[in-house]
PDB file of C-alpha atoms in Angstrom:
ATOM      1  CA  MET A 211     -32.818 -40.955 -38.116  1.00 59.00           C
ATOM      2  CA  ARG A 212     -30.361 -38.202 -37.653  1.00 60.00           C
ATOM      3  CA  LYS A 213     -28.103 -38.055 -34.596  1.00 66.00           C
ATOM      4  CA  HIS A 214     -27.275 -34.692 -33.058  1.00 66.00           C
ATOM      5  CA  SER A 215     -23.722 -34.341 -31.871  1.00 72.00           C
ATOM      6  CA  GLY A 216     -22.658 -31.963 -29.134  1.00 75.00           C
ATOM      7  CA  PHE A 217     -22.419 -31.677 -25.383  1.00 76.00           C
ATOM      8  CA  THR A 218     -25.286 -31.976 -22.988  1.00 83.00           C
ATOM      9  CA  LEU A 219     -25.914 -29.360 -20.332  1.00 83.00           C
ATOM     10  CA  LEU A 220     -24.815 -31.829 -17.665  1.00 84.00           C
ATOM     11  CA  GLU A 221     -21.459 -32.427 -19.386  1.00 83.00           C
ATOM     12  CA  LEU A 222     -20.857 -28.693 -19.656  1.00 84.00           C
ATOM     13  CA  LEU A 223     -21.665 -28.186 -15.969  1.00 88.00           C
ATOM     14  CA  VAL A 224     -19.268 -30.968 -14.956  1.00 89.00           C
ATOM     15  CA  VAL A 225     -16.481 -29.358 -16.998  1.00 88.00           C
ATOM     16  CA  MET A 226     -17.239 -25.934 -15.453  1.00 88.00           C
ATOM     17  CA  VAL A 227     -17.065 -27.418 -11.937  1.00 89.00           C
ATOM     18  CA  ILE A 228     -13.715 -29.071 -12.712  1.00 88.00           C
ATOM     19  CA  ILE A 229     -12.305 -25.798 -14.091  1.00 87.00           C
ATOM     20  CA  GLY A 230     -13.597 -23.947 -11.014  1.00 84.00           C
ATOM     21  CA  LEU A 231     -11.893 -26.431  -8.701  1.00 84.00           C
ATOM     22  CA  LEU A 232      -8.606 -26.140 -10.571  1.00 83.00           C
ATOM     23  CA  VAL A 233      -8.728 -22.341 -10.426  1.00 81.00           C
ATOM     24  CA  GLY A 234      -9.550 -22.527  -6.718  1.00 81.00           C
ATOM     25  CA  ILE A 235      -6.450 -24.621  -6.107  1.00 79.00           C
ATOM     26  CA  VAL A 236      -3.999 -22.895  -8.455  1.00 77.00           C
ATOM     27  CA  ALA A 237      -4.929 -19.208  -7.948  1.00 73.00           C
ATOM     28  CA  PRO A 238      -4.011 -18.943  -4.239  1.00 72.00           C
ATOM     29  CA  ARG A 239      -0.637 -20.572  -4.877  1.00 72.00           C
ATOM     30  CA  TYR A 240       0.008 -18.211  -7.781  1.00 68.00           C
ATOM     31  CA  PHE A 241      -0.808 -15.110  -5.739  1.00 67.00           C
ATOM     32  CA  ASN A 242       1.315 -16.321  -2.817  1.00 62.00           C
ATOM     33  CA  GLN A 243       4.240 -16.698  -5.217  1.00 63.00           C
ATOM     34  CA  LEU A 244       3.604 -13.190  -6.559  1.00 62.00           C
ATOM     35  CA  GLY A 245       3.908 -11.730  -3.060  1.00 61.00           C
ATOM     36  CA  ALA A 246       7.060 -13.753  -2.400  1.00 70.00           C
ATOM     37  CA  SER A 247       8.624 -12.524  -5.638  1.00 82.00           C
ATOM     38  CA  GLU A 248       8.040  -8.888  -4.636  1.00 86.00           C
ATOM     39  CA  VAL A 249       9.796  -9.504  -1.320  1.00 86.00           C
ATOM     40  CA  LYS A 250      12.696 -11.198  -3.131  1.00 88.00           C
ATOM     41  CA  THR A 251      12.894  -8.289  -5.586  1.00 90.00           C
ATOM     42  CA  ALA A 252      13.067  -5.771  -2.730  1.00 91.00           C
ATOM     43  CA  ALA A 253      15.802  -7.797  -1.007  1.00 91.00           C
ATOM     44  CA  ALA A 254      17.802  -7.984  -4.256  1.00 92.00           C
ATOM     45  CA  GLN A 255      17.456  -4.241  -4.877  1.00 94.00           C
ATOM     46  CA  ILE A 256      18.522  -3.451  -1.313  1.00 93.00           C
ATOM     47  CA  SER A 257      21.543  -5.727  -1.767  1.00 93.00           C
ATOM     48  CA  ALA A 258      22.524  -3.952  -5.002  1.00 93.00           C
ATOM     49  CA  LEU A 259      22.089  -0.515  -3.421  1.00 95.00           C
ATOM     50  CA  THR A 260      24.146  -1.648  -0.418  1.00 94.00           C
ATOM     51  CA  LYS A 261      27.005  -2.653  -2.725  1.00 95.00           C
ATOM     52  CA  ALA A 262      26.787   0.695  -4.537  1.00 95.00           C
ATOM     53  CA  LEU A 263      26.862   2.523  -1.191  1.00 95.00           C
ATOM     54  CA  ASP A 264      29.954   0.538  -0.185  1.00 94.00           C
ATOM     55  CA  VAL A 265      31.755   1.558  -3.392  1.00 95.00           C
ATOM     56  CA  TYR A 266      30.714   5.181  -2.749  1.00 95.00           C
ATOM     57  CA  ARG A 267      32.284   4.886   0.701  1.00 95.00           C
ATOM     58  CA  LEU A 268      35.507   3.446  -0.735  1.00 95.00           C
ATOM     59  CA  ASP A 269      35.797   6.431  -3.075  1.00 94.00           C
ATOM     60  CA  THR A 270      34.802   9.217  -0.687  1.00 94.00           C
ATOM     61  CA  GLY A 271      35.665   7.819   2.736  1.00 93.00           C
ATOM     62  CA  HIS A 272      32.073   8.014   4.019  1.00 94.00           C
ATOM     63  CA  TYR A 273      28.509   7.108   3.137  1.00 95.00           C
ATOM     64  CA  PRO A 274      26.194   9.739   1.633  1.00 95.00           C
ATOM     65  CA  THR A 275      24.715  12.146   4.140  1.00 93.00           C
ATOM     66  CA  GLN A 276      21.056  12.053   5.067  1.00 93.00           C
ATOM     67  CA  GLU A 277      20.539  15.230   3.003  1.00 93.00           C
ATOM     68  CA  ASN A 278      22.154  13.753  -0.123  1.00 93.00           C
ATOM     69  CA  GLY A 279      20.461  10.393   0.358  1.00 93.00           C
ATOM     70  CA  LEU A 280      20.503   7.670  -2.282  1.00 95.00           C
ATOM     71  CA  GLN A 281      20.531  10.279  -5.048  1.00 95.00           C
ATOM     72  CA  ALA A 282      24.258  10.640  -4.326  1.00 95.00           C
ATOM     73  CA  LEU A 283      24.693   7.290  -6.089  1.00 95.00           C
ATOM     74  CA  THR A 284      23.686   8.835  -9.426  1.00 94.00           C
ATOM     75  CA  ILE A 285      24.348  12.581  -9.050  1.00 93.00           C
ATOM     76  CA  ALA A 286      27.515  14.002  -7.528  1.00 93.00           C
ATOM     77  CA  PRO A 287      26.847  16.028  -4.385  1.00 93.00           C
ATOM     78  CA  ASN A 288      28.126  19.609  -4.651  1.00 90.00           C
ATOM     79  CA  ASN A 289      30.625  19.281  -1.811  1.00 86.00           C
ATOM     80  CA  GLU A 290      32.043  15.870  -2.797  1.00 88.00           C
ATOM     81  CA  SER A 291      35.348  16.176  -4.694  1.00 91.00           C
ATOM     82  CA  LYS A 292      36.228  12.451  -4.487  1.00 93.00           C
ATOM     83  CA  TRP A 293      32.946  11.268  -6.085  1.00 93.00           C
ATOM     84  CA  ARG A 294      33.705   8.831  -8.963  1.00 93.00           C
ATOM     85  CA  GLY A 295      30.169   7.751  -9.846  1.00 85.00           C
ATOM     86  CA  PRO A 296      27.601   7.164 -10.948  1.00 93.00           C
ATOM     87  CA  TYR A 297      27.503   4.080  -8.760  1.00 94.00           C
ATOM     88  CA  ILE A 298      24.327   2.671 -10.297  1.00 92.00           C
ATOM     89  CA  GLU A 299      23.422   2.744 -13.985  1.00 90.00           C
ATOM     90  CA  LYS A 300      19.865   4.036 -13.717  1.00 90.00           C
ATOM     91  CA  ALA A 301      17.942   6.196 -11.294  1.00 92.00           C
ATOM     92  CA  VAL A 302      17.444   4.858  -7.786  1.00 93.00           C
ATOM     93  CA  PRO A 303      14.561   2.384  -8.100  1.00 92.00           C
ATOM     94  CA  GLN A 304      11.433   2.434  -6.019  1.00 94.00           C
ATOM     95  CA  ASP A 305      10.538  -0.679  -4.074  1.00 92.00           C
ATOM     96  CA  PRO A 306       8.239  -3.243  -5.771  1.00 91.00           C
ATOM     97  CA  TRP A 307       5.214  -1.535  -4.202  1.00 91.00           C
ATOM     98  CA  GLY A 308       6.024   1.861  -5.729  1.00 93.00           C
ATOM     99  CA  GLN A 309       7.459   3.505  -2.601  1.00 93.00           C
ATOM    100  CA  PRO A 310      10.936   5.014  -2.231  1.00 94.00           C
ATOM    101  CA  TYR A 311      13.531   3.074  -0.268  1.00 95.00           C
ATOM    102  CA  GLN A 312      14.240   4.594   3.134  1.00 94.00           C
ATOM    103  CA  TYR A 313      17.827   5.653   3.878  1.00 95.00           C
ATOM    104  CA  ARG A 314      18.917   6.770   7.347  1.00 94.00           C
ATOM    105  CA  VAL A 315      22.354   7.936   8.456  1.00 92.00           C
ATOM    106  CA  PRO A 316      23.428   7.136  11.102  1.00 91.00           C
ATOM    107  CA  GLY A 317      21.549   3.874  11.212  1.00 89.00           C
ATOM    108  CA  GLU A 318      20.196   1.995  14.177  1.00 88.00           C
ATOM    109  CA  LYS A 319      21.799  -1.315  13.157  1.00 81.00           C
ATOM    110  CA  ARG A 320      24.740  -0.218  10.976  1.00 88.00           C
ATOM    111  CA  GLU A 321      26.426   2.965   9.849  1.00 92.00           C
ATOM    112  CA  TYR A 322      23.319   3.462   7.746  1.00 94.00           C
ATOM    113  CA  ASP A 323      19.946   1.763   7.435  1.00 94.00           C
ATOM    114  CA  LEU A 324      18.423   1.002   4.044  1.00 95.00           C
ATOM    115  CA  TYR A 325      14.940  -0.481   4.039  1.00 93.00           C
ATOM    116  CA  SER A 326      11.496  -0.803   2.514  1.00 94.00           C
ATOM    117  CA  TYR A 327       8.340  -0.758   4.619  1.00 92.00           C
ATOM    118  CA  GLY A 328       6.861  -3.588   2.516  1.00 88.00           C
ATOM    119  CA  LYS A 329       3.490  -3.785   0.850  1.00 88.00           C
ATOM    120  CA  ASP A 330       1.583  -1.679   3.407  1.00 86.00           C
ATOM    121  CA  GLY A 331       4.148   1.168   3.366  1.00 83.00           C
ATOM    122  CA  LYS A 332       4.148   1.323   7.183  1.00 85.00           C
ATOM    123  CA  PRO A 333       6.788   0.321   9.749  1.00 87.00           C
ATOM    124  CA  GLY A 334       6.525  -3.226  11.081  1.00 83.00           C
ATOM    125  CA  GLY A 335       4.109  -5.804   9.784  1.00 81.00           C
ATOM    126  CA  THR A 336       4.177  -9.460   8.856  1.00 82.00           C
ATOM    127  CA  GLU A 337       4.444 -11.461   5.623  1.00 78.00           C
ATOM    128  CA  ASP A 338       4.161  -9.096   2.599  1.00 76.00           C
ATOM    129  CA  ASN A 339       3.783  -6.118   4.949  1.00 81.00           C
ATOM    130  CA  ALA A 340       7.030  -6.855   6.829  1.00 85.00           C
ATOM    131  CA  ASP A 341       9.925  -4.423   6.569  1.00 87.00           C
ATOM    132  CA  ILE A 342      12.854  -5.512   4.421  1.00 88.00           C
ATOM    133  CA  SER A 343      16.253  -4.063   5.313  1.00 89.00           C
ATOM    134  CA  ASN A 344      20.008  -4.307   4.893  1.00 84.00           C
ATOM    135  CA  GLY A 345      20.519  -5.239   8.515  1.00 72.00           C
TER     136      GLY A 345
END
């Protein structure tokens, strides 16, 4: 008599159920971490841009105007003789959700406000959709 080796249908189904359970447990935690990392990235970028804006202010005596915006960190404004930049190495980044950072002078909380509207791209919100700012 010859024995056939291999898995039975029942064994395969049990393994599939176990894999499904593991994916059901691990996937939500992974995606929650992904959202948290985007928020942390936005906060880190805002911190770096804030430091660059502070150096700009030390050189020129003021923060960039609303018209010049964050581009003044990489390209000298026409009317700025004390500009010593560029103040950041690359172009001004977009937030982790592909939207430009918002810059407002004068700010509501500080001399200027620098913020991202979060994942939804709209003011306010909670969790991933919450605004992230320098103030």
